[in-house]
Short mmCIF file of C-alpha atoms in Angstrom, two decimals:
data_model
loop_
_atom_site.label_atom_id
_atom_site.label_comp_id
_atom_site.label_asym_id
_atom_site.label_seq_id
_atom_site.Cartn_x
_atom_site.Cartn_y
_atom_site.Cartn_z
CA MET B 296 81.84 140.06 101.08
CA ASN B 297 84.70 142.02 102.73
CA ASN B 298 83.21 141.09 106.14
CA ASN B 299 85.61 139.57 108.62
CA PRO B 300 84.77 135.93 109.46
CA ILE B 301 84.30 134.92 105.88
CA GLU B 302 87.30 136.47 104.57
CA HIS B 303 89.48 135.21 107.65
CA LEU B 304 88.37 131.86 106.88
CA ILE B 305 89.16 131.98 103.21
CA LYS B 306 92.58 133.24 104.17
CA ARG B 307 93.11 130.60 106.69
CA LEU B 308 92.07 127.85 104.27
CA ALA B 309 94.31 129.28 101.58
CA LYS B 310 97.23 128.65 103.83
CA LEU B 311 96.58 124.75 103.68
CA PRO B 312 99.01 122.98 101.54
CA GLY B 313 97.97 122.62 97.83
CA MET B 314 95.04 125.16 98.33
CA GLY B 315 94.97 128.69 96.32
CA SER B 316 92.68 131.40 97.23
CA ARG B 317 90.19 130.25 94.48
CA SER B 318 89.80 126.76 95.88
CA ALA B 319 89.78 128.24 99.49
CA ARG B 320 86.79 130.28 98.54
CA ARG B 321 84.96 127.27 97.16
CA VAL B 322 85.56 125.32 100.36
CA ALA B 323 84.57 128.10 102.55
CA LEU B 324 81.20 128.51 100.53
CA HIS B 325 80.68 124.71 100.62
CA LEU B 326 81.18 124.80 104.45
CA LEU B 327 79.03 127.97 104.95
CA SER B 328 76.34 126.64 102.62
CA ASP B 329 75.41 123.99 104.77
CA LYS B 330 76.78 124.27 108.35
CA ASP B 331 74.90 121.03 109.58
CA MET B 332 76.14 118.85 106.76
CA ASN B 333 79.49 120.24 105.92
CA MET B 334 80.89 122.60 108.56
CA ASP B 335 79.90 120.58 111.73
CA PRO B 336 81.21 117.44 111.03
CA LEU B 337 84.63 118.93 109.79
CA GLN B 338 84.87 120.87 113.05
CA SER B 339 84.28 117.82 115.13
CA ALA B 340 86.74 115.76 113.22
CA LEU B 341 89.25 118.45 113.48
CA GLN B 342 88.58 118.86 117.29
CA SER B 343 88.91 115.20 118.06
CA ALA B 344 92.06 114.89 116.02
CA ARG B 345 93.26 117.89 117.82
CA ASP B 346 92.56 116.32 121.19
CA LYS B 347 93.54 112.90 120.65
CA VAL B 348 96.37 112.87 118.13
CA GLU B 349 99.78 113.26 119.54
CA LYS B 350 103.57 112.57 118.57
CA CYS B 351 104.98 109.48 119.64
CA SER B 352 107.87 110.34 121.84
CA THR B 353 109.81 107.43 120.66
CA CYS B 354 109.50 107.55 116.83
CA HIS B 355 107.80 111.18 116.56
CA CYS B 356 104.96 109.55 114.22
CA LEU B 357 101.65 110.69 114.96
CA ASP B 358 99.03 108.33 116.67
CA VAL B 359 96.40 108.55 119.52
CA VAL B 360 98.56 106.66 121.90
CA ASN B 361 101.94 107.57 123.00
CA PRO B 362 104.23 105.34 122.45
CA CYS B 363 102.51 104.93 119.05
CA SER B 364 100.76 101.70 117.85
CA ILE B 365 103.70 100.91 115.66
CA CYS B 366 106.34 101.20 118.43
CA THR B 367 104.32 99.00 120.63
CA HIS B 368 103.34 96.64 117.79
CA PRO B 369 104.28 93.06 119.20
CA GLU B 370 105.26 91.82 115.68
CA LYS B 371 107.21 94.66 114.48
CA ASP B 372 111.08 93.83 114.35
CA THR B 373 112.73 95.79 116.75
CA THR B 374 116.09 95.38 115.26
CA LYS B 375 115.35 97.59 112.34
CA ILE B 376 114.73 101.37 112.08
CA CYS B 377 113.72 102.94 108.92
CA LEU B 378 114.53 106.63 108.89
CA LEU B 379 112.16 108.76 107.19
CA GLN B 380 111.60 112.59 106.68
CA SER B 381 107.75 112.90 107.71
CA VAL B 382 104.82 111.12 109.04
CA GLY B 383 103.38 111.03 105.61
CA ASP B 384 106.18 108.96 104.69
CA VAL B 385 105.56 106.38 107.49
CA TRP B 386 102.14 106.17 106.28
CA ALA B 387 103.09 105.49 102.61
CA MET B 388 105.79 102.79 103.85
CA GLU B 389 102.98 101.29 105.92
CA ARG B 390 100.56 101.01 103.05
CA THR B 391 103.06 98.97 101.16
CA GLY B 392 102.61 96.39 104.05
CA PHE B 393 106.21 95.12 102.97
CA TYR B 394 108.44 96.75 105.84
CA LYS B 395 108.16 94.91 109.10
CA GLY B 396 110.20 97.07 111.50
CA HIS B 397 110.22 100.16 113.13
CA TYR B 398 110.44 103.76 111.99
CA HIS B 399 112.06 107.07 113.01
CA VAL B 400 110.56 110.46 111.61
CA LEU B 401 113.37 112.96 111.48
CA GLY B 402 110.87 115.89 110.78
CA GLY B 403 112.64 117.23 107.85
CA VAL B 404 116.29 117.33 106.24
CA LEU B 405 119.06 119.72 106.92
CA SER B 406 118.90 122.73 104.71
CA ALA B 407 121.11 125.68 104.86
CA LEU B 408 118.55 127.71 102.87
CA ASP B 409 115.64 127.00 105.16
CA GLY B 410 117.83 127.34 108.33
CA VAL B 411 117.36 123.62 109.21
CA THR B 412 120.17 122.87 111.52
CA PRO B 413 120.97 119.28 113.09
CA ASP B 414 119.27 120.39 116.27
CA LYS B 415 115.95 121.19 114.76
CA LEU B 416 115.72 117.29 113.50
CA SER B 417 115.04 114.48 115.82
CA ILE B 418 118.64 112.92 115.53
CA GLY B 419 119.34 113.03 119.27
CA THR B 420 116.21 110.79 120.15
CA LEU B 421 117.24 108.49 117.18
CA LEU B 422 121.02 108.10 118.62
CA SER B 423 119.34 107.37 122.13
CA ARG B 424 117.37 104.28 120.80
CA LEU B 425 120.20 102.59 118.95
CA ASP B 426 120.66 99.78 121.48
CA GLY B 427 119.74 96.41 120.18
CA VAL B 428 119.33 97.80 116.49
CA ASP B 429 121.02 95.88 113.73
CA GLU B 430 120.07 97.83 110.86
CA ILE B 431 119.17 101.56 110.12
CA ILE B 432 117.37 102.16 106.62
CA MET B 433 117.93 105.55 105.26
CA ALA B 434 114.60 106.44 103.47
CA LEU B 435 115.02 110.11 103.17
CA GLY B 436 114.21 111.81 99.91
CA ALA B 437 116.74 111.30 96.89
CA THR B 438 117.49 114.98 97.00
CA VAL B 439 120.86 116.71 97.68
CA ASP B 440 119.41 117.84 101.01
CA GLY B 441 118.16 114.34 101.64
CA GLN B 442 121.23 112.71 100.66
CA ALA B 443 123.52 115.26 102.79
CA THR B 444 121.09 114.77 105.80
CA ALA B 445 121.45 110.76 105.54
CA TYR B 446 125.16 111.16 105.44
CA TYR B 447 125.20 113.32 108.53
CA VAL B 448 122.94 111.00 110.46
CA ALA B 449 124.94 107.93 109.11
CA GLU B 450 128.15 109.69 110.56
CA GLN B 451 126.57 110.41 114.04
CA ILE B 452 125.52 106.65 114.17
CA ARG B 453 128.78 105.38 113.44
CA LYS B 454 130.56 107.32 116.17
CA THR B 455 128.77 105.42 118.91
CA HIS B 456 127.33 102.24 117.01
CA GLY B 457 129.75 101.25 114.39
CA ASP B 458 128.43 97.82 114.21
CA ILE B 459 125.07 98.91 112.97
CA THR B 460 124.50 98.14 109.23
CA ILE B 461 123.23 101.41 107.55
CA SER B 462 121.29 100.96 104.24
CA ARG B 463 119.56 102.91 101.91
CA LEU B 464 116.31 102.65 99.68
CA ALA B 465 117.25 101.38 95.94
CA TYR B 466 117.64 103.86 93.44
CA GLY B 467 116.30 103.17 89.78
CA VAL B 468 113.45 103.24 87.46
CA PRO B 469 110.07 103.47 89.16
CA ILE B 470 107.63 100.62 88.47
CA GLY B 471 105.47 101.53 85.57
CA GLY B 472 108.36 104.14 84.52
CA GLU B 473 109.09 104.73 80.78
CA VAL B 474 112.73 104.85 80.15
CA GLU B 475 112.31 107.55 77.51
CA TYR B 476 110.81 109.95 80.00
CA LEU B 477 113.26 109.25 82.99
CA ASP B 478 115.73 112.02 83.93
CA ASP B 479 119.35 111.52 83.21
CA SER B 480 120.49 110.87 86.63
CA THR B 481 117.88 108.40 87.56
CA LEU B 482 118.47 106.55 84.46
CA ALA B 483 122.43 106.68 84.96
CA THR B 484 121.97 105.37 88.66
CA ALA B 485 119.76 102.61 87.38
CA MET B 486 122.30 101.56 84.87
CA LYS B 487 125.05 101.86 87.40
CA SER B 488 123.03 99.87 89.89
CA ARG B 489 121.94 97.16 87.48
CA GLY B 490 121.32 93.82 88.81
CA ALA B 491 121.00 90.04 87.41
CA PHE B 492 117.71 89.51 85.35
CA MET U 245 97.89 104.77 110.70
CA ASN U 246 94.26 103.09 110.89
CA ASN U 247 93.57 105.09 114.02
CA ASN U 248 90.23 106.74 114.20
CA PRO U 249 90.72 110.30 114.55
CA ILE U 250 93.28 110.93 111.76
CA GLU U 251 91.70 108.59 109.48
CA HIS U 252 88.32 110.35 110.38
CA LEU U 253 89.73 113.78 109.80
CA ILE U 254 91.28 112.67 106.30
CA LYS U 255 87.80 111.27 105.28
CA ARG U 256 86.23 114.45 106.44
CA LEU U 257 88.70 116.62 104.54
CA ALA U 258 88.62 114.50 101.50
CA LYS U 259 84.73 115.46 101.26
CA LEU U 260 85.58 118.96 100.51
CA PRO U 261 85.30 120.27 96.98
CA GLY U 262 88.51 120.05 95.06
CA MET U 263 90.12 117.67 97.61
CA GLY U 264 91.14 114.18 97.06
CA SER U 265 92.22 111.62 99.43
CA ARG U 266 95.96 112.41 98.93
CA SER U 267 95.54 115.94 99.38
CA ALA U 268 93.35 115.60 102.45
CA ARG U 269 96.27 113.34 103.94
CA ARG U 270 98.67 116.21 103.29
CA VAL U 271 96.34 118.71 104.78
CA ALA U 272 95.71 116.52 108.13
CA LEU U 273 99.55 116.12 108.45
CA HIS U 274 100.00 119.75 108.06
CA LEU U 275 97.45 120.61 110.41
CA LEU U 276 98.45 117.69 113.04
CA SER U 277 102.32 118.71 112.54
CA ASP U 278 102.04 121.96 114.38
CA LYS U 279 98.69 122.19 116.23
CA ASP U 280 99.18 125.71 117.57
CA MET U 281 100.46 127.45 114.36
CA ASN U 282 98.22 125.30 111.91
CA MET U 283 95.32 123.70 113.61
CA ASP U 284 94.25 126.11 116.11
CA PRO U 285 93.81 129.29 113.91
CA LEU U 286 91.76 127.14 111.33
CA GLN U 287 89.48 125.80 114.02
CA SER U 288 88.86 129.24 115.38
CA ALA U 289 88.48 130.75 111.89
CA LEU U 290 85.83 127.83 111.27
CA GLN U 291 84.13 128.51 114.56
CA SER U 292 83.90 132.31 114.18
CA ALA U 293 82.62 131.72 110.59
CA ARG U 294 80.18 129.04 111.82
CA ASP U 295 78.77 131.48 114.52
CA LYS U 296 78.72 134.66 112.99
CA VAL U 297 77.95 133.96 109.00
CA GLU U 298 74.39 133.38 108.20
CA LYS U 299 72.09 133.67 104.88
CA CYS U 300 70.35 136.96 104.17
CA SER U 301 66.75 136.27 104.20
CA THR U 302 66.12 138.98 101.58
CA CYS U 303 68.81 137.84 98.78
CA HIS U 304 70.13 134.54 100.34
CA CYS U 305 73.76 135.78 100.25
CA LEU U 306 75.95 134.97 103.04
CA ASP U 307 77.11 137.68 105.37
CA VAL U 308 77.58 138.45 109.12
CA VAL U 309 74.54 140.59 109.13
CA ASN U 310 70.87 139.84 108.31
CA PRO U 311 69.68 141.56 105.87
CA CYS U 312 73.34 141.45 104.29
CA SER U 313 75.46 144.69 103.62
CA ILE U 314 74.48 144.54 100.11
CA CYS U 315 70.80 144.39 100.81
CA THR U 316 71.16 147.41 103.29
CA HIS U 317 74.02 149.27 101.32
CA PRO U 318 72.53 152.81 100.88
CA GLU U 319 74.00 153.54 97.35
CA LYS U 320 73.10 150.19 95.77
CA ASP U 321 70.17 150.48 93.10
CA THR U 322 67.11 149.02 94.41
CA THR U 323 65.51 148.97 91.06
CA LYS U 324 67.66 146.08 89.77
CA ILE U 325 68.09 142.76 90.80
CA CYS U 326 70.77 140.32 89.26
CA LEU U 327 69.74 136.61 89.65
CA LEU U 328 72.63 134.37 90.23
CA GLN U 329 73.06 130.75 91.12
CA SER U 330 75.27 130.92 94.08
CA VAL U 331 76.99 133.00 96.69
CA GLY U 332 80.34 132.77 94.91
CA ASP U 333 78.66 134.08 91.64
CA VAL U 334 77.76 137.16 94.07
CA TRP U 335 81.45 137.37 95.19
CA ALA U 336 82.65 137.17 91.66
CA MET U 337 80.22 139.92 90.29
CA GLU U 338 81.18 142.36 93.30
CA ARG U 339 84.84 141.79 92.60
CA THR U 340 84.09 143.42 89.14
CA GLY U 341 82.82 146.47 90.81
CA PHE U 342 80.59 147.10 87.74
CA TYR U 343 77.38 146.27 88.76
CA LYS U 344 75.67 148.57 91.33
CA GLY U 345 72.32 147.01 91.93
CA HIS U 346 70.94 144.17 94.25
CA TYR U 347 71.36 140.32 93.95
CA HIS U 348 69.34 137.37 94.42
CA VAL U 349 70.70 133.97 94.99
CA LEU U 350 68.69 131.18 93.43
CA GLY U 351 70.76 128.28 95.25
CA GLY U 352 71.18 126.26 92.20
CA VAL U 353 69.28 125.64 88.79
CA LEU U 354 66.47 123.32 88.02
CA SER U 355 67.64 119.75 87.20
CA ALA U 356 65.51 116.83 86.52
CA LEU U 357 68.54 114.63 86.93
CA ASP U 358 69.47 115.88 90.35
CA GLY U 359 65.89 116.28 91.49
CA VAL U 360 66.05 120.16 91.58
CA THR U 361 62.67 121.32 91.37
CA PRO U 362 61.41 124.85 91.59
CA ASP U 363 60.46 124.66 95.13
CA LYS U 364 64.03 124.13 96.09
CA LEU U 365 65.14 127.12 94.70
CA SER U 366 64.61 130.54 96.19
CA ILE U 367 62.01 131.53 93.46
CA GLY U 368 59.01 132.43 95.76
CA THR U 369 61.31 134.96 97.83
CA LEU U 370 62.44 136.55 94.48
CA LEU U 371 58.67 137.11 93.58
CA SER U 372 58.09 138.42 96.67
CA ARG U 373 60.52 141.42 96.43
CA LEU U 374 59.69 142.49 92.94
CA ASP U 375 57.70 145.64 93.81
CA GLY U 376 59.59 148.55 92.69
CA VAL U 377 62.04 146.66 90.79
CA ASP U 378 62.39 147.80 86.90
CA GLU U 379 64.93 145.22 85.84
CA ILE U 380 65.70 141.69 86.51
CA ILE U 381 69.12 140.54 84.90
CA MET U 382 69.50 136.60 84.44
CA ALA U 383 73.09 135.73 85.24
CA LEU U 384 72.60 131.94 85.38
CA GLY U 385 75.21 129.87 83.95
CA ALA U 386 75.03 129.72 79.97
CA THR U 387 74.18 125.81 80.41
CA VAL U 388 71.04 123.95 79.26
CA ASP U 389 69.94 123.84 83.06
CA GLY U 390 70.68 127.29 83.73
CA GLN U 391 68.90 128.62 80.67
CA ALA U 392 65.85 126.55 81.40
CA THR U 393 65.83 127.77 85.00
CA ALA U 394 66.15 131.47 83.64
CA TYR U 395 63.32 130.65 81.13
CA TYR U 396 61.30 129.33 84.03
CA VAL U 397 61.78 132.12 86.50
CA ALA U 398 61.10 134.74 83.69
CA GLU U 399 57.77 133.32 83.04
CA GLN U 400 56.89 133.32 86.61
CA ILE U 401 57.90 137.04 86.91
CA ARG U 402 55.94 137.95 83.85
CA LYS U 403 52.71 136.38 85.43
CA THR U 404 52.70 138.96 88.17
CA HIS U 405 55.11 141.73 87.05
CA GLY U 406 54.90 141.96 83.46
CA ASP U 407 56.31 145.62 83.18
CA ILE U 408 59.64 144.44 84.59
CA THR U 409 62.26 144.59 81.97
CA ILE U 410 64.17 140.85 82.03
CA SER U 411 67.68 140.92 80.50
CA ARG U 412 70.52 138.54 80.41
CA LEU U 413 74.35 138.73 80.50
CA ALA U 414 76.00 139.06 77.04
CA TYR U 415 77.22 135.73 75.44
CA GLY U 416 80.32 135.87 73.24
CA VAL U 417 84.23 135.49 73.44
CA PRO U 418 85.68 135.78 76.86
CA ILE U 419 88.11 138.60 77.03
CA GLY U 420 91.70 137.04 76.27
CA GLY U 421 89.85 134.30 74.56
CA GLU U 422 91.48 132.93 71.19
CA VAL U 423 89.04 132.39 68.44
CA GLU U 424 90.87 129.26 67.54
CA TYR U 425 90.23 127.51 70.58
CA LEU U 426 86.47 128.58 71.25
CA ASP U 427 83.90 126.10 71.11
CA ASP U 428 81.41 126.14 68.32
CA SER U 429 78.30 127.21 70.17
CA THR U 430 80.31 130.26 71.70
CA LEU U 431 81.67 131.24 68.28
CA ALA U 432 78.36 130.97 66.66
CA THR U 433 76.71 133.10 69.29
CA ALA U 434 79.41 135.68 69.19
CA MET U 435 78.83 136.07 65.69
CA LYS U 436 74.99 136.27 65.60
CA SER U 437 75.38 138.85 68.40
CA ARG U 438 78.12 140.85 66.91
CA GLY U 439 78.10 144.57 67.52
CA ALA U 440 79.50 147.65 65.98
CA PHE U 441 83.26 148.07 66.14
#
């Protein structure tokens, strides 16, 4: 059991997000127990994703074409850009089917603790694609870092494109949320931002 | 987001044990976000495990050599064979460092529901390696199927090697277990099998 390739595979699997050493062991066993049925299809899926998927040089989303299919989609509203932290956020937003504009993936949020400085985020490419844009929608996380980043980016945008509307996602009670179990700040924000019934 | 290789990778990842579509998406993003750091090492770990790891033809454990390093280990007691369901069970037993004998991986348990018949388990290879063995330790799961399988295998062993001692793991309170939260059958078994203090 201490042989290299198995242990090495388990260690690599355990580095995946949401995976511990126990589940990594389980997955490794699953893969090795039937190489043809389990291992090979995963390997070819990884290889094909590795070869074909790339980052869109415009919005930094992942796709098999560059610029990505959202950036080149003829029906997307080119006057709106939604600013998000990660590609997963873009997928989540696309799943809602509600938003019809473009995206820009920032690649994270500013964080002094994690050493994320403005030059590590794709702020430059955002600023270079602002011509013809009417609205930037800040959809970064409602965390301290997320909000500080949104504030910083908004400042940069205003320096050169003062006429662009900068909006943000609404804060409030999540749909399906029980008031009793909401945290204080969400509840206070929801009360402050209350609307007509 | 509906492009083939990404969606395909997510679907493959979601088939891994303990992985749902949400965590599969997260893992896929993690892998694709930094191919050099995340994707490539996993791919090479998979490839090396795929190429080098094989099933031991004696005990059906997984190893880089065949027969495996446990079967060929000079200090293992060749007169004892511990019968287990899966390779993961062997690893668990080896981690305890307590047992010094050999193993035999059955590859599952008999199950009418799942269509697991005796010929699908490695019972034949077990019966063929019984010469010189003094004791078979049944370490199959303490489930109905596990026990039925142990019973069946014990019968087969007795047909040809009636002199072999057949034992089983002790049943009782797990170490660290609270009596209050134990299920009835475990508690009843622990009481019935009580020993001297």
